JSON list of C-alpha atoms in Angstrom, two decimals:
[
{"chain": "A", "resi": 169, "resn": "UNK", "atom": "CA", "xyz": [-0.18, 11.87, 10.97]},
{"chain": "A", "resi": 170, "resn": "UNK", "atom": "CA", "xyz": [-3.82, 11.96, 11.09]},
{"chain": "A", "resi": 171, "resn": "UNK", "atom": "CA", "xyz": [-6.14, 11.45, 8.70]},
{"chain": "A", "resi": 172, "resn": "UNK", "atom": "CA", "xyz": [-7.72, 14.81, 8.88]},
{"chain": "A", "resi": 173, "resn": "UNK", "atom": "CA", "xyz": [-4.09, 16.01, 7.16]},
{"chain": "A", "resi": 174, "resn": "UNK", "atom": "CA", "xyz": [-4.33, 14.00, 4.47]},
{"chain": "A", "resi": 175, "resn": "UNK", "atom": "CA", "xyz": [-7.86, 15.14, 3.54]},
{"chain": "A", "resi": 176, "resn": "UNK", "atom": "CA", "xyz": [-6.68, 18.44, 3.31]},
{"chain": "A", "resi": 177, "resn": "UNK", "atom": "CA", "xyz": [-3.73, 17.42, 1.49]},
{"chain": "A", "resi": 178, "resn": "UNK", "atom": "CA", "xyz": [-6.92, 15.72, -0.89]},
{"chain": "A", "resi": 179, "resn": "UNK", "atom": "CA", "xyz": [-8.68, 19.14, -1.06]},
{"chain": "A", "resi": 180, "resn": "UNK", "atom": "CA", "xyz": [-6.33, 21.10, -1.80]},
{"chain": "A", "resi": 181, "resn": "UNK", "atom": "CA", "xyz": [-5.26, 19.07, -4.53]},
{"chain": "A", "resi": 182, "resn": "UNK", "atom": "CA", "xyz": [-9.15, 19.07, -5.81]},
{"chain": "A", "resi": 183, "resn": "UNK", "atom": "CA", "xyz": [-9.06, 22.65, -5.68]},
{"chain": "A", "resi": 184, "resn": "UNK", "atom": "CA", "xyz": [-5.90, 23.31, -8.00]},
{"chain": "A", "resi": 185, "resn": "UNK", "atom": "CA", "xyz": [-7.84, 20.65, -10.49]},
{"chain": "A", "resi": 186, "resn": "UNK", "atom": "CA", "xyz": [-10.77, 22.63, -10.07]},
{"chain": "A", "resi": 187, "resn": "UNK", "atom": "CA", "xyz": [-9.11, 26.29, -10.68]},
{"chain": "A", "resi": 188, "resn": "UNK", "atom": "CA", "xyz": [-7.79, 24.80, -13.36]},
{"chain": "A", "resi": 189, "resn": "UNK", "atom": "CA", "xyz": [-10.53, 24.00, -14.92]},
{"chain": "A", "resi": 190, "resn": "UNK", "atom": "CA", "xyz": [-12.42, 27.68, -15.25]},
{"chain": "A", "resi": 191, "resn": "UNK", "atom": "CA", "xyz": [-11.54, 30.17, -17.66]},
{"chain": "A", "resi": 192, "resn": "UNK", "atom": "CA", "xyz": [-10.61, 32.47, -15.25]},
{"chain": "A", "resi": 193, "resn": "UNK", "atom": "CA", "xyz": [-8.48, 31.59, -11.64]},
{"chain": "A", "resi": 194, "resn": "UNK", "atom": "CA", "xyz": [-9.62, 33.03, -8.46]},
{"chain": "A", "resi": 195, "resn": "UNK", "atom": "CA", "xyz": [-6.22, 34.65, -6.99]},
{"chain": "A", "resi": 196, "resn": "UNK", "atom": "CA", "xyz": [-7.28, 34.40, -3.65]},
{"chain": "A", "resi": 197, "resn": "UNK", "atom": "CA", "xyz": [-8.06, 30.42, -3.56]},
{"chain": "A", "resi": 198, "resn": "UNK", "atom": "CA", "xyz": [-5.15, 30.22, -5.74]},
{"chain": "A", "resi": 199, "resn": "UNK", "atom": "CA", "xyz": [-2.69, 31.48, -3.19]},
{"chain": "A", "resi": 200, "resn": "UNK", "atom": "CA", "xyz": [-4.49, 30.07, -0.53]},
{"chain": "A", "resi": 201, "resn": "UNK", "atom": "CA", "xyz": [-4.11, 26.53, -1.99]},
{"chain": "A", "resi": 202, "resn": "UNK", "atom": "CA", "xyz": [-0.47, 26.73, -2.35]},
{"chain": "A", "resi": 203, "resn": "UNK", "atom": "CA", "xyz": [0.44, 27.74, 1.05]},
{"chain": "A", "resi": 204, "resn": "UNK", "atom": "CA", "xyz": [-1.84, 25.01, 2.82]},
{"chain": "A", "resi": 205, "resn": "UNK", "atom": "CA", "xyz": [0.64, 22.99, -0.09]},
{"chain": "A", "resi": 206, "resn": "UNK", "atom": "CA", "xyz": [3.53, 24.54, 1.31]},
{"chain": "A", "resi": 207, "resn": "UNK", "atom": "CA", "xyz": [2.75, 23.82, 4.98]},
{"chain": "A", "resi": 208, "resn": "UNK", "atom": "CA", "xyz": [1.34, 20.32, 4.47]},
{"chain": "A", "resi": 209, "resn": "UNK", "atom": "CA", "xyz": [5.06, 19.59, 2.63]},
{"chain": "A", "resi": 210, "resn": "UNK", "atom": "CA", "xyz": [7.06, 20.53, 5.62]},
{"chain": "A", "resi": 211, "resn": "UNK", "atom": "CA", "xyz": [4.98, 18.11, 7.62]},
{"chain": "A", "resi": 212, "resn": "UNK", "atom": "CA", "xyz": [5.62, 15.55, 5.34]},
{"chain": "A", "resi": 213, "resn": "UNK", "atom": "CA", "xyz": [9.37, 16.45, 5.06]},
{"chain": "A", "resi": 214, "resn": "UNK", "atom": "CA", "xyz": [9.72, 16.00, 8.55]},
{"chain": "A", "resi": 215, "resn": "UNK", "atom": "CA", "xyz": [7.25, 13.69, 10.23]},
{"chain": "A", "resi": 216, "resn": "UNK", "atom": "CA", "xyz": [6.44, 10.97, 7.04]},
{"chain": "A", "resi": 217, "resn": "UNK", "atom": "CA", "xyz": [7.98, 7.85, 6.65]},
{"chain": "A", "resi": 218, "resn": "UNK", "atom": "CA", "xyz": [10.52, 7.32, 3.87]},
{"chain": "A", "resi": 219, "resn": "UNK", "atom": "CA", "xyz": [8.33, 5.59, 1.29]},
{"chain": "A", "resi": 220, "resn": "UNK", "atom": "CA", "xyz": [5.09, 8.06, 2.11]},
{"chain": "A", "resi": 221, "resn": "UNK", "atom": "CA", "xyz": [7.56, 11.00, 1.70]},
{"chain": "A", "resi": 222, "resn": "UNK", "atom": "CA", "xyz": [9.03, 10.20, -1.30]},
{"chain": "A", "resi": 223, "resn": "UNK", "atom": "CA", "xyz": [5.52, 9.37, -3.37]},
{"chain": "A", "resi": 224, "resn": "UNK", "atom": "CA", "xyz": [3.92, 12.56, -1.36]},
{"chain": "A", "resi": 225, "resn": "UNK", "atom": "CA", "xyz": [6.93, 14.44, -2.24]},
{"chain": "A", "resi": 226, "resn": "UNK", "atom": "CA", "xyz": [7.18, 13.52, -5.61]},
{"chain": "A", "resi": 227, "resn": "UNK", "atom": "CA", "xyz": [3.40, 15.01, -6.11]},
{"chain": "A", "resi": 228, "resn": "UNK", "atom": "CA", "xyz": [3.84, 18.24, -4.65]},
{"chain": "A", "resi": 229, "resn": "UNK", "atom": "CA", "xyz": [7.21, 19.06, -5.84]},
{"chain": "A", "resi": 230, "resn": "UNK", "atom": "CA", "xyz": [5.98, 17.93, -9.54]},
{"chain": "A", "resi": 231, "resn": "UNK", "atom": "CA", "xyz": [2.84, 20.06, -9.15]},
{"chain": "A", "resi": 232, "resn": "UNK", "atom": "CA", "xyz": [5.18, 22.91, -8.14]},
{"chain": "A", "resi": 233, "resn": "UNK", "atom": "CA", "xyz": [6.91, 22.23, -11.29]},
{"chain": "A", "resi": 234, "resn": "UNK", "atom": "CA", "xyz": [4.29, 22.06, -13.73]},
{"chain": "A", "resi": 235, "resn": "UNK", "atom": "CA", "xyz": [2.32, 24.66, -11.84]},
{"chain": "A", "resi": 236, "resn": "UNK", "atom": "CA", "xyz": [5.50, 26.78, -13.00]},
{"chain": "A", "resi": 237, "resn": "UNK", "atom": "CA", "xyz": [4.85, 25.66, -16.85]},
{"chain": "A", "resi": 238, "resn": "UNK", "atom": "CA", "xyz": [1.56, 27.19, -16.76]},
{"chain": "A", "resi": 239, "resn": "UNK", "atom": "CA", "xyz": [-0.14, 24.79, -18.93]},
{"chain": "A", "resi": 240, "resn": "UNK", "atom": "CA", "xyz": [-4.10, 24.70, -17.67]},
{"chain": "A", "resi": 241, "resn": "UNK", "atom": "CA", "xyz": [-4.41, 21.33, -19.36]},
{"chain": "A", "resi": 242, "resn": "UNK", "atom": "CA", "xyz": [-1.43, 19.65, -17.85]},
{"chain": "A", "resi": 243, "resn": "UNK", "atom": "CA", "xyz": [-2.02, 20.94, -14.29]},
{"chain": "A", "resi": 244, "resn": "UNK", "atom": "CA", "xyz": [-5.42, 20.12, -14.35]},
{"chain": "A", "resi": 245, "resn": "UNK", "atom": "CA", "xyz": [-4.59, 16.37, -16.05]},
{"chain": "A", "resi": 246, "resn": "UNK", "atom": "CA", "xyz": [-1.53, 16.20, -13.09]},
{"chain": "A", "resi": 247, "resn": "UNK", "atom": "CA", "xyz": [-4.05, 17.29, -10.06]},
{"chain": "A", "resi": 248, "resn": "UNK", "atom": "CA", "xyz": [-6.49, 14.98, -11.55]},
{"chain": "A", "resi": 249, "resn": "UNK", "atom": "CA", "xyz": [-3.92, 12.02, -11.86]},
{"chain": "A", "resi": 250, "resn": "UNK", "atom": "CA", "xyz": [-2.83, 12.43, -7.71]},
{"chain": "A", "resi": 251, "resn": "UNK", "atom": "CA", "xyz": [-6.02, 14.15, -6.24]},
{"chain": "A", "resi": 252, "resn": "UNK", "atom": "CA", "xyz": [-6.75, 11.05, -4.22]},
{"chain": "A", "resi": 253, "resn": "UNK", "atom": "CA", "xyz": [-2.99, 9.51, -3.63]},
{"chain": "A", "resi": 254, "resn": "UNK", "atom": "CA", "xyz": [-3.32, 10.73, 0.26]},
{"chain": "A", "resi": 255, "resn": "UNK", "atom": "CA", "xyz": [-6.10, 8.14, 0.61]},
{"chain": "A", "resi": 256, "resn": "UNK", "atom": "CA", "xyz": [-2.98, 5.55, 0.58]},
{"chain": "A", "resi": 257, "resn": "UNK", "atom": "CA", "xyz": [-2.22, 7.10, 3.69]},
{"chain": "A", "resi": 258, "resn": "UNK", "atom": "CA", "xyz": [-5.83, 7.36, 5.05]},
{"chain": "A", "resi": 259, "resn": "UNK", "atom": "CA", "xyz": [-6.13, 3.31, 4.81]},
{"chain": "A", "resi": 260, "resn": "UNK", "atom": "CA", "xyz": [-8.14, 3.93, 2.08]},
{"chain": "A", "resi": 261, "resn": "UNK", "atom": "CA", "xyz": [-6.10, 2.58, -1.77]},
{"chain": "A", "resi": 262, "resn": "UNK", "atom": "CA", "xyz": [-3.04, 1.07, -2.09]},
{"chain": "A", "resi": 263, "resn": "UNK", "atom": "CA", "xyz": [-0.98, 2.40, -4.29]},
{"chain": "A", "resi": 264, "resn": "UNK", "atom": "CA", "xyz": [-1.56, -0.59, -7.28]},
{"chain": "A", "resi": 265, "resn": "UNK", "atom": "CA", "xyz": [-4.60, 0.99, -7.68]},
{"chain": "A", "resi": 266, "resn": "UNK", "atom": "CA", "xyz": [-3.64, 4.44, -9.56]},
{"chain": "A", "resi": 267, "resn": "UNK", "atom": "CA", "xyz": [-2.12, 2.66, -12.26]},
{"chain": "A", "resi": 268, "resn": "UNK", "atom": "CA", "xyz": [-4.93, 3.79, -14.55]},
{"chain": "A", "resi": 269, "resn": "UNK", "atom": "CA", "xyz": [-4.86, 7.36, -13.59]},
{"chain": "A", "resi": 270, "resn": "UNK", "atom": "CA", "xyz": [-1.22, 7.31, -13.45]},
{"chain": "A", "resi": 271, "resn": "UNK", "atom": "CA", "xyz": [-0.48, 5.20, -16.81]},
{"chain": "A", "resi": 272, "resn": "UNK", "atom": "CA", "xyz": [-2.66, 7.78, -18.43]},
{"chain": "A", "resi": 273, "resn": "UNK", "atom": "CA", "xyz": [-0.92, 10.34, -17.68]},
{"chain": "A", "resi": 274, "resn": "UNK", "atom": "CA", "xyz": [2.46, 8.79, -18.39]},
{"chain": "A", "resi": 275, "resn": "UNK", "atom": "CA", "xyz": [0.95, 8.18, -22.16]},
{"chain": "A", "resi": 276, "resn": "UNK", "atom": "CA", "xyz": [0.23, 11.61, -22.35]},
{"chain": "A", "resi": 277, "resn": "UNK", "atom": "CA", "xyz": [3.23, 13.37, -21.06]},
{"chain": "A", "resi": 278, "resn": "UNK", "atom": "CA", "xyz": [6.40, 11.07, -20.90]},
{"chain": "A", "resi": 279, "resn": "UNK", "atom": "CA", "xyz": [7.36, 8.20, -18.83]},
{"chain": "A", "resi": 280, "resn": "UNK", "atom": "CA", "xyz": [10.27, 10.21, -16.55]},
{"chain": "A", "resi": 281, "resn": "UNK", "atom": "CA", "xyz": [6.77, 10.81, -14.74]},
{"chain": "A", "resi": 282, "resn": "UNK", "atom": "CA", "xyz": [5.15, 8.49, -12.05]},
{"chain": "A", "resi": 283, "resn": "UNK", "atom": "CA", "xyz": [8.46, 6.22, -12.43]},
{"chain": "A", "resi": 284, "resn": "UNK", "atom": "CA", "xyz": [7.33, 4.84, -8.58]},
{"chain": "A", "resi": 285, "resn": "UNK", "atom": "CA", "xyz": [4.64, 3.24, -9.84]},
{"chain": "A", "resi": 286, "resn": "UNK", "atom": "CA", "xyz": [6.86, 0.74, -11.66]},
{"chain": "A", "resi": 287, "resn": "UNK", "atom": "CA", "xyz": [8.83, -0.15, -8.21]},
{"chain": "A", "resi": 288, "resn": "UNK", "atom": "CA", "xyz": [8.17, -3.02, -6.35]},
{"chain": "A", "resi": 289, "resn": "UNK", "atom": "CA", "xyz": [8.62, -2.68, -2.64]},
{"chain": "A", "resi": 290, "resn": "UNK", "atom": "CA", "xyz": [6.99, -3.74, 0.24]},
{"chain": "A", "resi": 291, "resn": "UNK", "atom": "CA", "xyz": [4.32, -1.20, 1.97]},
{"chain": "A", "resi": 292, "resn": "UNK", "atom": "CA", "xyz": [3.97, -1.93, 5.74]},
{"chain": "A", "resi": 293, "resn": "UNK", "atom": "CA", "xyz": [1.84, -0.15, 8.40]},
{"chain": "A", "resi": 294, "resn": "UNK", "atom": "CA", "xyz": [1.02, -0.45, 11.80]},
{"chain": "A", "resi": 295, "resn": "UNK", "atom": "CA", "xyz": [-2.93, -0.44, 11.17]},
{"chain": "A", "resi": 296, "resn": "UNK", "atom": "CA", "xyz": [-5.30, -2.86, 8.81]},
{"chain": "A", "resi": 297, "resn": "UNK", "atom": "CA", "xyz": [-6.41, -0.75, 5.61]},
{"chain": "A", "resi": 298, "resn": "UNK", "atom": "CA", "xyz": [-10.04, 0.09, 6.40]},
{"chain": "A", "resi": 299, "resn": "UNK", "atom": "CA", "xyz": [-11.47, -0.89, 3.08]},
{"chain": "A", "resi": 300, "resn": "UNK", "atom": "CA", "xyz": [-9.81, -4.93, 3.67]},
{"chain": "A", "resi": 301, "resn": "UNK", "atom": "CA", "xyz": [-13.13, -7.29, 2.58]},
{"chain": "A", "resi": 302, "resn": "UNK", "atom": "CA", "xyz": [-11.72, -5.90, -1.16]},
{"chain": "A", "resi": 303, "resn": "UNK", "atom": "CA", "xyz": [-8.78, -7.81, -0.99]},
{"chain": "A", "resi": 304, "resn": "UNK", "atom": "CA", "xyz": [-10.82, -10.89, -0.62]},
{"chain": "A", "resi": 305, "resn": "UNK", "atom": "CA", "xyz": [-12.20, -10.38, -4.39]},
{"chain": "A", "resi": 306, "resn": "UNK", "atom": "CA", "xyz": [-10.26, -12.42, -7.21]},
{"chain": "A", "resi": 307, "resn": "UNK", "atom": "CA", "xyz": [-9.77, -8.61, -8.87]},
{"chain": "A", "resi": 308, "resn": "UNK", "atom": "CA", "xyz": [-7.29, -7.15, -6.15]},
{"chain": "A", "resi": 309, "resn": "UNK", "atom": "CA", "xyz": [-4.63, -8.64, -7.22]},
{"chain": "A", "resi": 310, "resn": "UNK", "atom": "CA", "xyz": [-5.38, -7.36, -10.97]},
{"chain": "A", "resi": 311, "resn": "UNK", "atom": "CA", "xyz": [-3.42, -3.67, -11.15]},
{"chain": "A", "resi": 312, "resn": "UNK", "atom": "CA", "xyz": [-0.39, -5.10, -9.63]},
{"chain": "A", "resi": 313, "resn": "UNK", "atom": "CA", "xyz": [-0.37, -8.03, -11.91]},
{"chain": "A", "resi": 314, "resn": "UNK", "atom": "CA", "xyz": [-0.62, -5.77, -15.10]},
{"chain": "A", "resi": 315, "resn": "UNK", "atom": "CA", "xyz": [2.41, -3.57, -13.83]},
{"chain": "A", "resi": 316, "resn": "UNK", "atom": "CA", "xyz": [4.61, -6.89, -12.78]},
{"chain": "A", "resi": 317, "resn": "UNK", "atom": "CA", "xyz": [3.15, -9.78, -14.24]},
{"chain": "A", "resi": 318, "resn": "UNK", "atom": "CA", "xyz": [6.21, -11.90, -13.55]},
{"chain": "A", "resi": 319, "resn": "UNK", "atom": "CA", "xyz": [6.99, -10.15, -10.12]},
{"chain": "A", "resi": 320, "resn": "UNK", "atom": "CA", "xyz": [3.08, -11.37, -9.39]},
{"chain": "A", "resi": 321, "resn": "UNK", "atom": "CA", "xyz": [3.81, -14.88, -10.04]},
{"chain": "A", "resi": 322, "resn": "UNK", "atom": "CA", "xyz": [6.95, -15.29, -8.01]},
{"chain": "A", "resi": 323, "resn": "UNK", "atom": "CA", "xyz": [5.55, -13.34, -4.90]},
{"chain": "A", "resi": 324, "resn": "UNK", "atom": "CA", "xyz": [2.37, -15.69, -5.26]},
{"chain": "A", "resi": 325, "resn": "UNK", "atom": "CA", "xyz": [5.18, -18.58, -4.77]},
{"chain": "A", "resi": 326, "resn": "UNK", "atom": "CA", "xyz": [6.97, -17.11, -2.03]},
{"chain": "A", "resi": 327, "resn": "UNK", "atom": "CA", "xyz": [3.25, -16.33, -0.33]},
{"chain": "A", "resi": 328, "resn": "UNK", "atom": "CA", "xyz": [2.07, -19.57, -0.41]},
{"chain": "A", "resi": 329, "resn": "UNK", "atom": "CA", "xyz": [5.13, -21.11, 0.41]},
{"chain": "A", "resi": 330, "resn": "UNK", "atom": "CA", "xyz": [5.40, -18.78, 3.22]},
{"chain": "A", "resi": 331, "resn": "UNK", "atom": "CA", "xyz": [2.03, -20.06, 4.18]},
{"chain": "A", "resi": 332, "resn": "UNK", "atom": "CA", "xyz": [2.35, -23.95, 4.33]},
{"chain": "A", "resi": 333, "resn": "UNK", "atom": "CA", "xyz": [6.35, -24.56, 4.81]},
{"chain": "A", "resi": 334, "resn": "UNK", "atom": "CA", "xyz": [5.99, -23.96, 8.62]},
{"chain": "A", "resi": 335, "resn": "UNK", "atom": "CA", "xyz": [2.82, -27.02, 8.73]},
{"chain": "A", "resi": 336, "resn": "UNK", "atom": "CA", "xyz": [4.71, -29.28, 6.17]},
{"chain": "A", "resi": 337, "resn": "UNK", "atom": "CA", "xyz": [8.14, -28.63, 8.15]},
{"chain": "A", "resi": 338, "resn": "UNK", "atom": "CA", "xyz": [6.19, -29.61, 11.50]},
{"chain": "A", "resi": 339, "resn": "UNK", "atom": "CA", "xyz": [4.43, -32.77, 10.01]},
{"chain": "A", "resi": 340, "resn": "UNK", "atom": "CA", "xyz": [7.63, -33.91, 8.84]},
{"chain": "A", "resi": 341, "resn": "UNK", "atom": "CA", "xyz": [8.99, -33.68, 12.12]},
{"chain": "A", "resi": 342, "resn": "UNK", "atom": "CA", "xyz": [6.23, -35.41, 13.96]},
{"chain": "A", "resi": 343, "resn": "UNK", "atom": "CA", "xyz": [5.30, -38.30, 11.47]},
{"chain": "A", "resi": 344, "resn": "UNK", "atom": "CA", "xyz": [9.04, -38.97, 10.38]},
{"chain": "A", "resi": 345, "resn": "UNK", "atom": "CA", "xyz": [11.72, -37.80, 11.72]},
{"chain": "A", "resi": 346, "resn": "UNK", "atom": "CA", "xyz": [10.80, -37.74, 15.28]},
{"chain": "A", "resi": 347, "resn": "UNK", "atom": "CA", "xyz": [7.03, -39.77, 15.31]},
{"chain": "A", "resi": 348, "resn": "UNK", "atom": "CA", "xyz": [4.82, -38.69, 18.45]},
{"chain": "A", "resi": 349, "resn": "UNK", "atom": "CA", "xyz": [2.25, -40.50, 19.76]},
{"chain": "A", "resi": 350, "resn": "UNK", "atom": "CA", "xyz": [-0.92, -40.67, 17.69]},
{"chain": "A", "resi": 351, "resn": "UNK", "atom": "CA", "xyz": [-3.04, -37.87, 19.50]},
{"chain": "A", "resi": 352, "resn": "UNK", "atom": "CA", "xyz": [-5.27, -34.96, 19.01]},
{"chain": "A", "resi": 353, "resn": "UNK", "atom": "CA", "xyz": [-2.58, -32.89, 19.80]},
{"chain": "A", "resi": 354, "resn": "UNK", "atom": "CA", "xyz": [-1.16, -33.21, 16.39]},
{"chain": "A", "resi": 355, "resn": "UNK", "atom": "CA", "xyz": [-3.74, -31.41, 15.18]},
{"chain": "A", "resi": 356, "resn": "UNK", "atom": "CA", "xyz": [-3.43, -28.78, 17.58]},
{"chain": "A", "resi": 357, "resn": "UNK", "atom": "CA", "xyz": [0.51, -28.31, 16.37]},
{"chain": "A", "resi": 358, "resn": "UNK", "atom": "CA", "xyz": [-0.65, -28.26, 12.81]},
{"chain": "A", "resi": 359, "resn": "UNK", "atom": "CA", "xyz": [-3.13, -25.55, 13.83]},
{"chain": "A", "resi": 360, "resn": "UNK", "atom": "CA", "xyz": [-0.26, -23.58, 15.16]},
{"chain": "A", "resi": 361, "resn": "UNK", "atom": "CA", "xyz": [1.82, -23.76, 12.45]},
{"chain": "A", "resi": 362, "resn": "UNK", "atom": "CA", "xyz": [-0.99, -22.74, 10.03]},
{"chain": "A", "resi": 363, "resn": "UNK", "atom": "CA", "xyz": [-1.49, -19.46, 12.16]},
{"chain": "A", "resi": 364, "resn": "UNK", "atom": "CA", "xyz": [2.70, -18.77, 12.10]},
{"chain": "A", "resi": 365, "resn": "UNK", "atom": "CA", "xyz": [1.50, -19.47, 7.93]},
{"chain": "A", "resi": 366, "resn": "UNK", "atom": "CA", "xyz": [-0.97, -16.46, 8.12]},
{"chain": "A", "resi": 367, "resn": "UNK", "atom": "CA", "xyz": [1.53, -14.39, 9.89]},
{"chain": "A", "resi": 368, "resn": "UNK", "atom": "CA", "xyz": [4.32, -15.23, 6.94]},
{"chain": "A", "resi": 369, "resn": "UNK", "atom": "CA", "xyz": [1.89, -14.39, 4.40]},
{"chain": "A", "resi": 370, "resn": "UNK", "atom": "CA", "xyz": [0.71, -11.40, 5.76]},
{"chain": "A", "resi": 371, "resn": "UNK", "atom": "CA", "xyz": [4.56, -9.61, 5.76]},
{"chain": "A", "resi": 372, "resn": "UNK", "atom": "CA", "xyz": [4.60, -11.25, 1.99]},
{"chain": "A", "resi": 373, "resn": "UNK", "atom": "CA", "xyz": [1.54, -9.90, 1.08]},
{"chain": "A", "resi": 374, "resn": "UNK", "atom": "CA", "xyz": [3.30, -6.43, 1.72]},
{"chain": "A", "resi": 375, "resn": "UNK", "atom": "CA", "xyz": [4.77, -6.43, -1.46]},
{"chain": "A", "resi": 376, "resn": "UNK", "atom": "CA", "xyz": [1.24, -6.17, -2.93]},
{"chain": "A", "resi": 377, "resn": "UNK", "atom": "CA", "xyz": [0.26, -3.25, -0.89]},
{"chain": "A", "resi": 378, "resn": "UNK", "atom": "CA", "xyz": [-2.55, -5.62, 0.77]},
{"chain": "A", "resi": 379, "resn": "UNK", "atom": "CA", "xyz": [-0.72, -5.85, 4.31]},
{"chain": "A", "resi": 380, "resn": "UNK", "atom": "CA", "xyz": [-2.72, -6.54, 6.93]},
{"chain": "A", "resi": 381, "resn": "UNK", "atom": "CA", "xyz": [-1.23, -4.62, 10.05]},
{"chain": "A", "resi": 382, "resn": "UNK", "atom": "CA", "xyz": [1.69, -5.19, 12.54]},
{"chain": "A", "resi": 383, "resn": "UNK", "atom": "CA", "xyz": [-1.01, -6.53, 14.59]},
{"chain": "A", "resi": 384, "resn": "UNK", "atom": "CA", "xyz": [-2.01, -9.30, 12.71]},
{"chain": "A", "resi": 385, "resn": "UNK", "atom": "CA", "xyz": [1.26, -10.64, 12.12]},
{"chain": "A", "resi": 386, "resn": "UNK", "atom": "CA", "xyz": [2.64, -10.54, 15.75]},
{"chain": "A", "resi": 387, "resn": "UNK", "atom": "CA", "xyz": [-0.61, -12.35, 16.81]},
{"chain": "A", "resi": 388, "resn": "UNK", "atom": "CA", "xyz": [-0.25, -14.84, 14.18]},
{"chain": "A", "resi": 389, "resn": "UNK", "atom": "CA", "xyz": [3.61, -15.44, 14.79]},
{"chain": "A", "resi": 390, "resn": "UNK", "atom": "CA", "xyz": [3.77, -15.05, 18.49]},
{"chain": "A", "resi": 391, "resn": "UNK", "atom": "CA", "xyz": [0.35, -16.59, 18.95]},
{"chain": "A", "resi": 392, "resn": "UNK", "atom": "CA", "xyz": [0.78, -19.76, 16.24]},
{"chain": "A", "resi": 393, "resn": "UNK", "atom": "CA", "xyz": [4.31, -20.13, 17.81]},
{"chain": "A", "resi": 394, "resn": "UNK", "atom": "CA", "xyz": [2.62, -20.87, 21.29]},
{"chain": "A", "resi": 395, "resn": "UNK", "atom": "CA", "xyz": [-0.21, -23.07, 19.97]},
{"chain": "A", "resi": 396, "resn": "UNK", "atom": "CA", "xyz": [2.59, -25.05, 18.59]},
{"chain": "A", "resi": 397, "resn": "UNK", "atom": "CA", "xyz": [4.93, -24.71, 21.31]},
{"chain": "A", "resi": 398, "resn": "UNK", "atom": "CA", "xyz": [2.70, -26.52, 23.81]},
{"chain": "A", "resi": 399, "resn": "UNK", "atom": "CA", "xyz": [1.50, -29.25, 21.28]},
{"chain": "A", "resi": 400, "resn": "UNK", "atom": "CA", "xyz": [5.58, -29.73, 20.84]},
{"chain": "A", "resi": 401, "resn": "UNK", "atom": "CA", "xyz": [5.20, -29.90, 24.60]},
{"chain": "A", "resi": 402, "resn": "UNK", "atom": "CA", "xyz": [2.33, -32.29, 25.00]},
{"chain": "A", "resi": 403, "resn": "UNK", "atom": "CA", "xyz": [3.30, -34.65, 22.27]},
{"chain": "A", "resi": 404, "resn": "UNK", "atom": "CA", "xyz": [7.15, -35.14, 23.82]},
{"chain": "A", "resi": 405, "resn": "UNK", "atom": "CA", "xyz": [6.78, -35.18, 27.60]}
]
């Protein structure tokens, strides 16, 4: 879906924080809200993927919930914990990065809430997030690692050994167990195997909710796979 539905999805979740907030609720917005709710839910129900629907889901059916508790200080606290969840789907956040909004909440009002948030699984989508140069910064990784700080560690191993097994496993090849000519082309395998590396890390990185896009990792495979391909080819024939 586009990302003009999940901005409204945003708003209208703004708006039930901000009725919330006055002493007095303006019926019309009120009922206004909820049915733009309503309709953005069947969307979701029917045209999301599975791990978009079930966090979206989860919001709106909760809201409907507490909504139904009518505690002012809860909803408001619960619209102002998931206002801005849709930006996951807008390229914007991963997911890691509500675990202050969503942790405070928990604290508040019971764990059986937010329980997602604990999950580790692997966030793919088709498109780079737009807000990438972040995940360059030595703090990215820093909400996931509080929430799964030995789940961090072992991903970290499988990344990076994702990320040099395929140029170790070709300069073994080469050098020992089947030694090629001393040429540039080497180098040119080794390349390739470093951009097949990129490609690995990329689906690993996944689990971290810092994927890169489909395209990036068929370039990378497809593209390091040639690159080696035709050293393999130039060093042997």
């Amino acid at each position: 879906m586009k990302s003009s539905f999940y901005k409204n999805l945003q708003d209208n979740f703004v708006m039930i924080r901000f009725l919330h907030s006055q002493d007095f609720i303006d019926k019309v917005k009120y009922d206004s809200t909820i049915l733009s709710i309503k309709e953005s839910r069947k969307k979701i129900n029917k045209h999301s993927a599975p791990s978009e629907r079930k966090i979206l889901l989860y919001c709106i059916d909760t809201l409907f919930e507490i909504l139904n508790e009518g505690d002012k200080k809860k909803i408001f606290d619960f619209a102002d914990a998931i206002h801005n969840i849709p930006e996951i789907y807008m390229q914007k956040r991963n997911l890691y990065s509500f675990r202050k909004e969503l942790k405070a909440f928990q604290r508040k009002y019971g764990k059986h809430y937010f329980t997602f948030i604990n999950e580790v699984k692997p966030h793919f989508t088709k498109k780079g997030p737009k807000n990438k140069w972040i995940y360059f910064l030595p703090s990215s990784d820093d909400d996931f690692k509080k929430l799964h700080p030995i789940g961090y560690k072992l991903l970290c191993a499988i990344g990076f050994t994702a990320l040099f097994l395929p140029q170790i496993i070709y300069m073994v090849y080469v050098l020992a167990i089947n030694p090629a000519p001393d040429e540039w082309t080497i180098m040119l395998g080794y390349a390739g195997t470093f951009i097949v590396g990129i490609g690995l890390f990329n689906i690993v990185a996944a689990w971290i909710h810092q994927y890169f896009g489909h395209l990036l990792t068929v370039v990378c495979l497809l593209g390091g796979a040639a690159v080696t391909g035709f050293s393999m080819y130039l060093l042997y024939t």
